[in-house]
Coordinates of C-alpha atoms in Angstrom, one line a residue:
M121 CA 95.6 42.8 120.0
T122 CA 97.8 39.9 121.1
A123 CA 101.2 41.1 122.0
G124 CA 104.1 39.6 120.2
T125 CA 102.1 38.5 117.2
T126 CA 102.4 39.7 113.7
G127 CA 99.9 40.2 110.9
T128 CA 96.7 42.0 110.7
T129 CA 95.2 43.2 114.0
T130 CA 91.9 41.5 114.7
G131 CA 89.2 42.4 117.2
P132 CA 85.6 43.2 117.6
T133 CA 83.7 44.5 114.6
G134 CA 83.7 48.1 116.0
T135 CA 87.5 48.0 116.4
A136 CA 88.0 46.6 112.9
G137 CA 85.8 49.3 111.6
L138 CA 87.8 52.0 113.3
A139 CA 91.0 50.5 112.1
S140 CA 89.7 50.5 108.5
V141 CA 88.7 54.1 108.8
Q142 CA 92.1 55.0 110.3
S143 CA 93.8 53.2 107.4
W144 CA 91.7 55.2 104.9
V145 CA 92.5 58.5 106.6
E146 CA 96.2 57.6 106.7
W147 CA 96.1 56.9 103.0
L148 CA 94.3 60.1 102.2
G149 CA 96.9 62.8 101.9
H150 CA 99.9 64.1 103.8
R151 CA 101.5 62.0 106.4
H152 CA 101.3 64.8 109.1
G153 CA 97.9 64.8 110.8
T154 CA 97.5 68.6 111.1
D155 CA 98.3 69.2 107.4
R156 CA 96.1 66.3 106.4
Y157 CA 93.1 67.7 108.4
R158 CA 93.7 71.2 107.0
R159 CA 93.7 69.9 103.5
Y160 CA 90.6 67.8 104.1
T161 CA 88.8 70.9 105.3
L162 CA 90.0 73.0 102.4
N163 CA 88.7 70.3 100.0
S164 CA 85.4 70.2 101.9
L165 CA 85.0 73.9 101.4
S166 CA 85.7 73.6 97.7
C167 CA 82.9 71.0 97.5
F168 CA 80.4 73.8 98.3
A169 CA 81.6 75.7 95.2
L170 CA 81.1 72.5 93.1
F171 CA 77.6 72.1 94.5
E172 CA 76.7 75.7 93.8
A173 CA 78.0 75.3 90.2
G174 CA 75.7 72.3 89.7
L175 CA 72.7 74.3 91.0
W176 CA 73.5 77.3 88.8
T177 CA 73.8 75.0 85.7
L178 CA 70.4 73.4 86.6
W179 CA 68.8 76.8 87.0
V180 CA 70.1 78.2 83.7
V181 CA 69.1 75.1 81.8
T182 CA 65.5 74.9 83.2
N183 CA 64.7 78.6 82.9
D184 CA 64.3 80.5 79.6
V185 CA 65.4 84.1 80.5
G186 CA 66.2 85.2 77.0
P187 CA 69.5 87.0 76.3
L188 CA 70.0 87.6 80.0
W189 CA 71.0 83.9 80.4
I190 CA 74.5 85.0 79.5
A191 CA 74.7 87.4 82.3
V192 CA 73.3 84.8 84.7
A193 CA 75.8 82.2 83.5
V194 CA 78.8 84.6 83.8
L195 CA 77.8 85.9 87.2
G196 CA 77.1 82.4 88.4
A197 CA 80.5 81.1 87.2
A198 CA 82.2 84.1 88.8
H199 CA 80.4 83.5 92.1
V200 CA 81.5 79.9 92.1
V201 CA 85.1 80.6 91.4
V202 CA 85.4 83.5 93.8
Q203 CA 83.7 81.5 96.5
A204 CA 86.2 78.7 96.2
L205 CA 89.1 81.1 96.3
L206 CA 87.8 83.1 99.2
S207 CA 87.0 80.0 101.2
R208 CA 90.6 78.7 100.9
A209 CA 92.1 82.2 101.5
G210 CA 89.7 82.8 104.4
L211 CA 90.6 79.6 106.1
R212 CA 94.3 80.3 105.8
A213 CA 93.8 83.7 107.2
Y214 CA 91.6 82.4 110.1
I215 CA 94.4 80.1 111.3
G216 CA 97.0 82.7 110.9
L217 CA 98.9 81.5 107.8
A218 CA 98.0 84.4 105.6
P219 CA 96.7 88.0 105.8
R220 CA 93.0 88.6 105.6
P221 CA 91.8 88.7 101.9
Y222 CA 89.9 92.0 102.0
L223 CA 90.0 92.6 98.3
L224 CA 88.8 89.1 97.5
A225 CA 85.9 89.5 100.0
A226 CA 85.0 92.8 98.4
L227 CA 85.0 91.1 94.9
Y228 CA 82.8 88.3 96.2
T229 CA 80.4 90.8 97.7
A230 CA 80.3 92.8 94.4
V231 CA 79.6 89.6 92.4
T232 CA 76.8 88.6 94.8
V233 CA 75.2 92.0 94.6
A234 CA 75.4 92.0 90.8
A235 CA 73.8 88.6 90.7
V236 CA 70.9 89.7 92.9
A237 CA 70.5 92.8 90.7
V238 CA 70.2 90.6 87.6
G239 CA 67.6 88.5 89.4
C240 CA 65.6 91.7 90.2
V241 CA 65.8 92.7 86.6
L242 CA 64.5 89.3 85.5
Q243 CA 61.6 89.7 88.0
A244 CA 60.8 93.2 86.9
K245 CA 60.7 92.2 83.2
D246 CA 58.6 89.1 84.0
R247 CA 61.4 86.9 82.6
V248 CA 61.0 84.5 85.5
E249 CA 58.2 83.7 87.9
G250 CA 58.4 84.1 91.6
K251 CA 58.7 80.3 92.2
D252 CA 61.8 80.3 89.9
L253 CA 63.4 83.5 91.4
A254 CA 63.0 82.2 94.9
P255 CA 65.7 79.4 94.7
Y256 CA 67.9 81.8 92.7
V257 CA 68.0 84.3 95.5
L258 CA 68.1 81.7 98.3
W259 CA 71.1 79.9 96.8
L260 CA 72.9 83.2 96.4
M261 CA 72.4 84.1 100.0
M262 CA 73.2 80.7 101.3
F263 CA 76.5 80.2 99.5
Y264 CA 77.5 83.8 100.1
A265 CA 77.2 83.7 103.9
G266 CA 80.1 81.3 104.7
P267 CA 83.3 82.6 103.1
P268 CA 83.2 86.2 104.6
M269 CA 82.8 84.7 108.0
L270 CA 86.2 83.0 107.6
A271 CA 87.9 85.8 105.7
L272 CA 86.9 88.7 108.1
S273 CA 86.7 89.1 111.8
L274 CA 83.6 87.9 113.5
R275 CA 82.1 91.3 113.9
A276 CA 83.0 92.5 110.4
G277 CA 81.8 89.3 108.8
T278 CA 78.5 89.3 110.6
A279 CA 77.9 92.9 109.7
L280 CA 78.7 92.4 106.0
V281 CA 76.7 89.2 105.6
S282 CA 73.7 90.7 107.4
A283 CA 73.8 93.9 105.3
V284 CA 74.0 92.0 102.0
T285 CA 71.3 89.5 103.0
L286 CA 68.9 92.2 104.2
G287 CA 69.5 94.4 101.2
S288 CA 68.9 91.5 98.8
L289 CA 65.6 90.6 100.5
V290 CA 64.4 94.2 100.3
A291 CA 65.5 94.4 96.6
V292 CA 63.5 91.3 95.5
F293 CA 60.5 92.5 97.5
A294 CA 60.6 95.9 95.9
T295 CA 60.7 94.3 92.4
G296 CA 57.5 92.3 93.0
L297 CA 58.3 89.1 94.8
R298 CA 55.3 88.2 96.9
G299 CA 53.3 85.4 98.4
E300 CA 54.6 81.9 98.9
S301 CA 57.8 82.6 96.9
L302 CA 58.7 85.5 99.2
A303 CA 57.9 83.4 102.3
V304 CA 60.3 80.6 100.9
V305 CA 63.1 83.1 100.4
V306 CA 62.7 84.8 103.7
G307 CA 62.3 81.6 105.7
G308 CA 65.1 79.8 103.9
T309 CA 67.4 82.8 104.3
L310 CA 66.7 83.1 108.0
F311 CA 67.7 79.5 108.5
L312 CA 70.4 78.7 105.8
V313 CA 72.4 82.0 106.1
P314 CA 73.2 81.6 109.8
F315 CA 73.7 77.9 109.3
M316 CA 76.3 78.3 106.5
A317 CA 78.0 81.2 108.4
L318 CA 78.3 79.1 111.5
A319 CA 79.3 76.0 109.6
L320 CA 82.3 77.6 107.8
R321 CA 83.3 79.5 111.0
A322 CA 83.3 76.2 112.9
S323 CA 85.3 74.6 110.2
G324 CA 88.0 77.2 110.6
W325 CA 87.8 76.9 114.4
S326 CA 88.3 73.1 114.2
V327 CA 91.4 73.4 112.0
L328 CA 92.8 76.1 114.4
L329 CA 92.0 73.9 117.4
I330 CA 93.7 70.8 115.8
E331 CA 96.9 72.8 115.1
E332 CA 97.0 74.3 118.6
L333 CA 96.5 70.8 120.1
A334 CA 99.3 69.4 118.0
A335 CA 101.6 72.3 119.0
A336 CA 100.6 71.8 122.7
R337 CA 101.4 68.1 122.5
G338 CA 104.8 68.8 121.1
T339 CA 105.4 71.3 123.9
Q340 CA 104.4 68.7 126.5
A341 CA 106.8 66.2 125.1
R342 CA 109.6 68.8 125.2
L343 CA 108.6 69.7 128.8
A344 CA 108.8 66.1 129.8
V345 CA 112.3 65.8 128.6
A346 CA 113.3 69.2 130.1
E347 CA 111.9 68.1 133.5
E348 CA 114.1 65.0 133.5
R349 CA 117.1 67.2 132.6
L350 CA 116.2 69.5 135.5
R351 CA 116.0 66.6 137.9
F352 CA 119.5 65.5 136.8
G353 CA 120.8 69.0 137.1
R354 CA 119.3 69.4 140.6
D355 CA 121.1 66.2 141.7
L356 CA 124.4 67.5 140.5
H357 CA 123.8 70.9 142.0
D358 CA 123.1 69.4 145.4
I359 CA 126.3 67.4 145.3
L360 CA 128.7 70.0 143.8
G361 CA 127.2 73.0 145.5
R362 CA 127.8 71.6 149.0
N363 CA 131.2 70.1 148.4
L364 CA 132.6 73.0 146.4
A365 CA 131.6 75.4 149.1
V366 CA 133.6 73.3 151.6
V367 CA 136.5 73.1 149.2
A368 CA 136.5 76.9 148.7
L369 CA 136.4 77.5 152.5
K370 CA 139.2 75.0 153.4
S371 CA 141.3 76.2 150.4
E372 CA 141.1 79.8 151.6
L373 CA 142.0 78.8 155.2
A374 CA 144.9 76.6 153.9
S375 CA 146.3 79.5 151.8
K376 CA 146.2 81.8 154.9
L377 CA 148.0 79.2 157.0
A378 CA 150.5 78.6 154.2
E379 CA 151.3 82.3 154.1
R380 CA 152.2 82.1 157.9
G381 CA 154.2 79.0 157.3
S382 CA 151.9 76.8 159.4
P383 CA 152.2 73.0 158.8
E384 CA 148.5 72.7 159.3
A385 CA 148.0 74.0 155.7
V386 CA 149.2 70.6 154.4
D387 CA 146.6 68.8 156.4
L388 CA 143.9 71.1 155.1
M389 CA 145.0 70.5 151.5
Y390 CA 144.8 66.8 152.1
E391 CA 141.3 67.3 153.4
V392 CA 140.5 69.3 150.2
Q393 CA 141.8 66.4 148.1
R394 CA 139.7 64.0 150.0
I395 CA 136.5 66.1 149.5
A396 CA 137.3 66.4 145.8
Q397 CA 137.7 62.6 145.5
D398 CA 134.4 62.1 147.4
S399 CA 132.7 64.5 145.1
Q400 CA 134.0 62.7 142.0
R401 CA 132.6 59.4 143.4
E402 CA 129.2 60.9 144.2
I403 CA 129.0 62.5 140.7
R404 CA 129.8 59.1 139.2
S405 CA 127.1 57.5 141.3
V406 CA 124.5 60.0 140.1
V407 CA 125.5 59.5 136.5
R408 CA 125.5 55.7 137.0
G409 CA 122.0 55.9 138.4
Y410 CA 120.9 58.1 135.5
R411 CA 122.3 55.8 132.9
T412 CA 121.0 52.6 134.5
A413 CA 117.8 51.4 133.0
D414 CA 115.6 49.7 135.5
L415 CA 112.7 47.9 133.8
H416 CA 110.0 48.8 136.3
T417 CA 111.1 52.4 136.4
E418 CA 111.3 52.6 132.7
L419 CA 107.8 51.2 132.3
A420 CA 106.4 53.6 134.8
G421 CA 108.3 56.5 133.2
A422 CA 107.2 55.5 129.7
R423 CA 103.5 55.7 130.7
E424 CA 104.0 59.2 132.4
V425 CA 106.1 60.7 129.6
L426 CA 103.8 59.5 126.8
K427 CA 100.8 60.7 128.9
A428 CA 102.4 64.1 129.2
A429 CA 102.8 64.1 125.4
G430 CA 99.1 63.3 124.9
I431 CA 99.7 59.7 123.8
P432 CA 97.7 57.0 125.7
C433 CA 100.0 54.1 126.6
R434 CA 98.8 50.6 127.6
I435 CA 101.4 48.4 129.3
S436 CA 101.3 44.7 130.1
D437 CA 104.4 43.8 132.1
G438 CA 103.9 40.1 132.3
P439 CA 106.9 38.3 133.9
A440 CA 108.9 41.5 134.5
A441 CA 109.3 41.0 138.2
R442 CA 110.7 37.4 137.7
L443 CA 113.3 38.3 135.1
P444 CA 117.0 38.3 136.0
D445 CA 118.7 41.7 136.5
D446 CA 120.7 41.6 133.3
I447 CA 117.5 40.9 131.2
Q448 CA 115.6 43.6 133.1
T449 CA 118.3 46.1 132.4
A450 CA 118.5 45.3 128.7
L451 CA 114.7 45.5 128.3
G452 CA 114.7 48.8 130.3
W453 CA 117.1 50.2 127.7
V454 CA 114.7 49.0 125.0
I455 CA 111.8 50.8 126.6
R456 CA 113.7 54.0 127.0
E457 CA 114.8 54.0 123.4
A458 CA 111.4 53.0 122.1
V459 CA 109.7 55.8 124.0
T460 CA 112.3 58.3 122.7
N461 CA 111.6 57.2 119.1
V462 CA 107.8 57.5 119.6
L463 CA 108.3 61.1 120.7
R464 CA 110.8 61.9 118.0
H465 CA 109.4 60.0 115.0
A466 CA 105.7 59.6 115.8
Q467 CA 104.6 63.1 117.0
H468 CA 101.1 62.4 115.7
A469 CA 100.7 59.1 117.5
T470 CA 97.3 58.4 119.2
R471 CA 98.3 55.2 121.0
C472 CA 101.3 53.2 122.2
E473 CA 101.2 49.6 123.5
V474 CA 103.9 47.9 125.4
S475 CA 103.6 44.1 126.0
L476 CA 106.1 41.8 127.8
R477 CA 105.3 38.1 127.8
D478 CA 106.8 34.7 128.3
T479 CA 106.6 32.9 125.0
G480 CA 106.6 29.5 126.7
E481 CA 109.4 28.4 124.4
G482 CA 112.4 29.4 126.5
A483 CA 112.3 33.1 125.7
V484 CA 110.8 36.4 126.8
T485 CA 109.4 38.8 124.2
L486 CA 108.9 42.6 124.4
V487 CA 106.7 44.3 121.8
V488 CA 106.3 48.1 121.5
E489 CA 103.8 49.2 118.9
N490 CA 102.6 52.7 118.1
D491 CA 100.7 54.4 115.3
G492 CA 101.4 57.8 113.6
S493 CA 104.9 56.8 112.7
D494 CA 106.9 58.9 110.3
H495 CA 110.2 57.1 109.5
R496 CA 110.7 58.2 106.0
G497 CA 114.1 59.6 106.1
G498 CA 114.2 59.3 109.8
R499 CA 115.2 55.7 110.0
G500 CA 117.0 53.3 107.7
H501 CA 116.5 49.6 107.6
R502 CA 119.1 47.0 107.1
A503 CA 119.0 43.3 107.7
G504 CA 121.3 41.9 110.3
S505 CA 121.5 40.0 113.5
A506 CA 121.3 41.2 117.0
G507 CA 123.1 38.2 118.3
G508 CA 124.2 34.8 117.2
G509 CA 122.2 34.8 114.0
H510 CA 118.9 34.5 115.8
G511 CA 117.0 36.7 113.4
P512 CA 116.8 39.8 111.4
A513 CA 117.3 43.2 112.9
T514 CA 116.6 46.7 111.9
T515 CA 118.7 49.7 113.0
A516 CA 118.0 53.4 113.1
G517 CA 119.4 56.0 110.9
S518 CA 119.4 58.4 113.7
R519 CA 121.4 57.8 116.9
T520 CA 121.1 59.3 120.3
A521 CA 124.4 60.5 121.8
D522 CA 126.3 58.2 124.0
A523 CA 127.4 59.3 127.5
A524 CA 130.3 58.5 129.6
S525 CA 129.7 55.8 132.1
A526 CA 130.6 55.9 135.8
D527 CA 134.0 54.3 135.4
G528 CA 135.0 56.7 132.6
T529 CA 134.5 54.3 129.7
T530 CA 132.1 54.8 126.9
P531 CA 128.9 52.7 127.2
A532 CA 127.1 51.2 124.3
G533 CA 125.0 53.5 122.3
S534 CA 121.4 54.2 123.2
G535 CA 120.1 54.0 119.6
L536 CA 118.8 50.9 118.0
A537 CA 122.4 50.0 117.1
G538 CA 123.4 50.3 120.8
L539 CA 120.5 48.1 121.8
E540 CA 121.7 45.4 119.3
E541 CA 125.1 45.5 121.1
R542 CA 123.4 45.0 124.5
L543 CA 121.2 42.3 123.2
T544 CA 124.1 40.5 121.6
Q545 CA 125.5 39.8 125.0
L546 CA 122.2 38.0 126.0
Q547 CA 121.8 36.2 122.6
G548 CA 118.7 38.4 122.0
T549 CA 117.2 39.6 118.8
L550 CA 115.7 43.0 117.8
T551 CA 113.3 43.4 114.8
T552 CA 111.3 46.3 113.6
S553 CA 108.5 46.5 111.1
E554 CA 106.3 49.2 109.7
R555 CA 102.8 48.1 108.9
S556 CA 100.0 49.9 107.1
A557 CA 98.4 53.1 108.4
G558 CA 101.7 54.2 109.9
V559 CA 101.9 51.5 112.6
F560 CA 105.4 50.8 113.8
R561 CA 106.4 47.7 115.8
L562 CA 109.6 47.0 117.7
T563 CA 110.0 43.4 118.9
V564 CA 112.8 42.1 121.2
T565 CA 113.2 38.5 122.0
I566 CA 115.7 37.2 124.7
P567 CA 116.3 33.6 125.7
W568 CA 115.1 32.9 129.2
E569 CA 113.7 30.0 131.2
E570 CA 112.2 30.5 134.6
T571 CA 113.8 28.4 137.2
P572 CA 111.5 26.6 139.6

């Protein structure tokens, strides 16, 4: 991608292919990744039921079993419906969103056993040949194996599936299934039953893993913010703890001297006043350092904070080292606010790119782009100018709180509106745009010409 440009991202064929796949995935369903993946998995499990319904229909149409076709059709339909319900309920139970559906699992087992019993009756009455009964039993066992493995614990699910499968094989053997047909049923069952059981169990595990990773990434982002707050708190503690201890000691000594009428108490109180004034200046210095946005520090901090949140960040700092202090400070604030918005409004982002470049036309441009944006309701858009009518600007509906500056005045806000105020002083512009597939781009342009 070329920083600072607009339009469709171009690149190698592989990259374009991945972008198209990502766009399709973003279009498919809920805007939150974990919910979208969970729904995709649920729909995939439902496809097994549709596939089984097609196989049952084909079997009933191609086999003349007399009046028993009604029993086969009813049991087949019931098996399909209960399978779909149990798969969905089992997945929700597996990831902890619902209790285990024991009654539904018992119903599914009963329908399966009843369907096997009807197959045995068809075999005993010579309504079907062995080659026709083999797929009947094999499909039953194959589709039965998966849902109980999601709905029940691993031990209980394995025991139940194994018991039903073994019992069904014994039943069809006892009713006369022999030869090649029996070999097909036994061989297919030994392969397909474990395969389906593991496949559905793995599907539930993947959904659980995705949700746990999403929760962990959110925790990492909060920890990164908490660590910065702790650092600020430690700085204040180091200053106030030492000075307040001295103030308390000297005040106690001054009070004792004052009780005895000693004039030295006045000198001690002057000393207390001086220490208090020094403490105030030191605290203001700490706050000033905390509220000052150094471009290089903010770029390094952006990479570390996003890394801690599980979001890879690629940074191109271009002419950063050659920029004047006022432009560096303004761009440092932009980086800080952009990273805050990525953590707040793009919790499912998979990438963030920061690019600073000299346009060659008397300006420097900073572009921050990330995917996974969710600004519906989180941000509002309005057209305006960040300074001197140089271009459109977009502001945020959410604002971060302003803090008092070192001299006691209230600084400009740290939201996008606050950034506009800072950029206005430099005749800069701020624009934002949301592209397809949830890609959000923030662009800042500030007039600058490098002096020889």
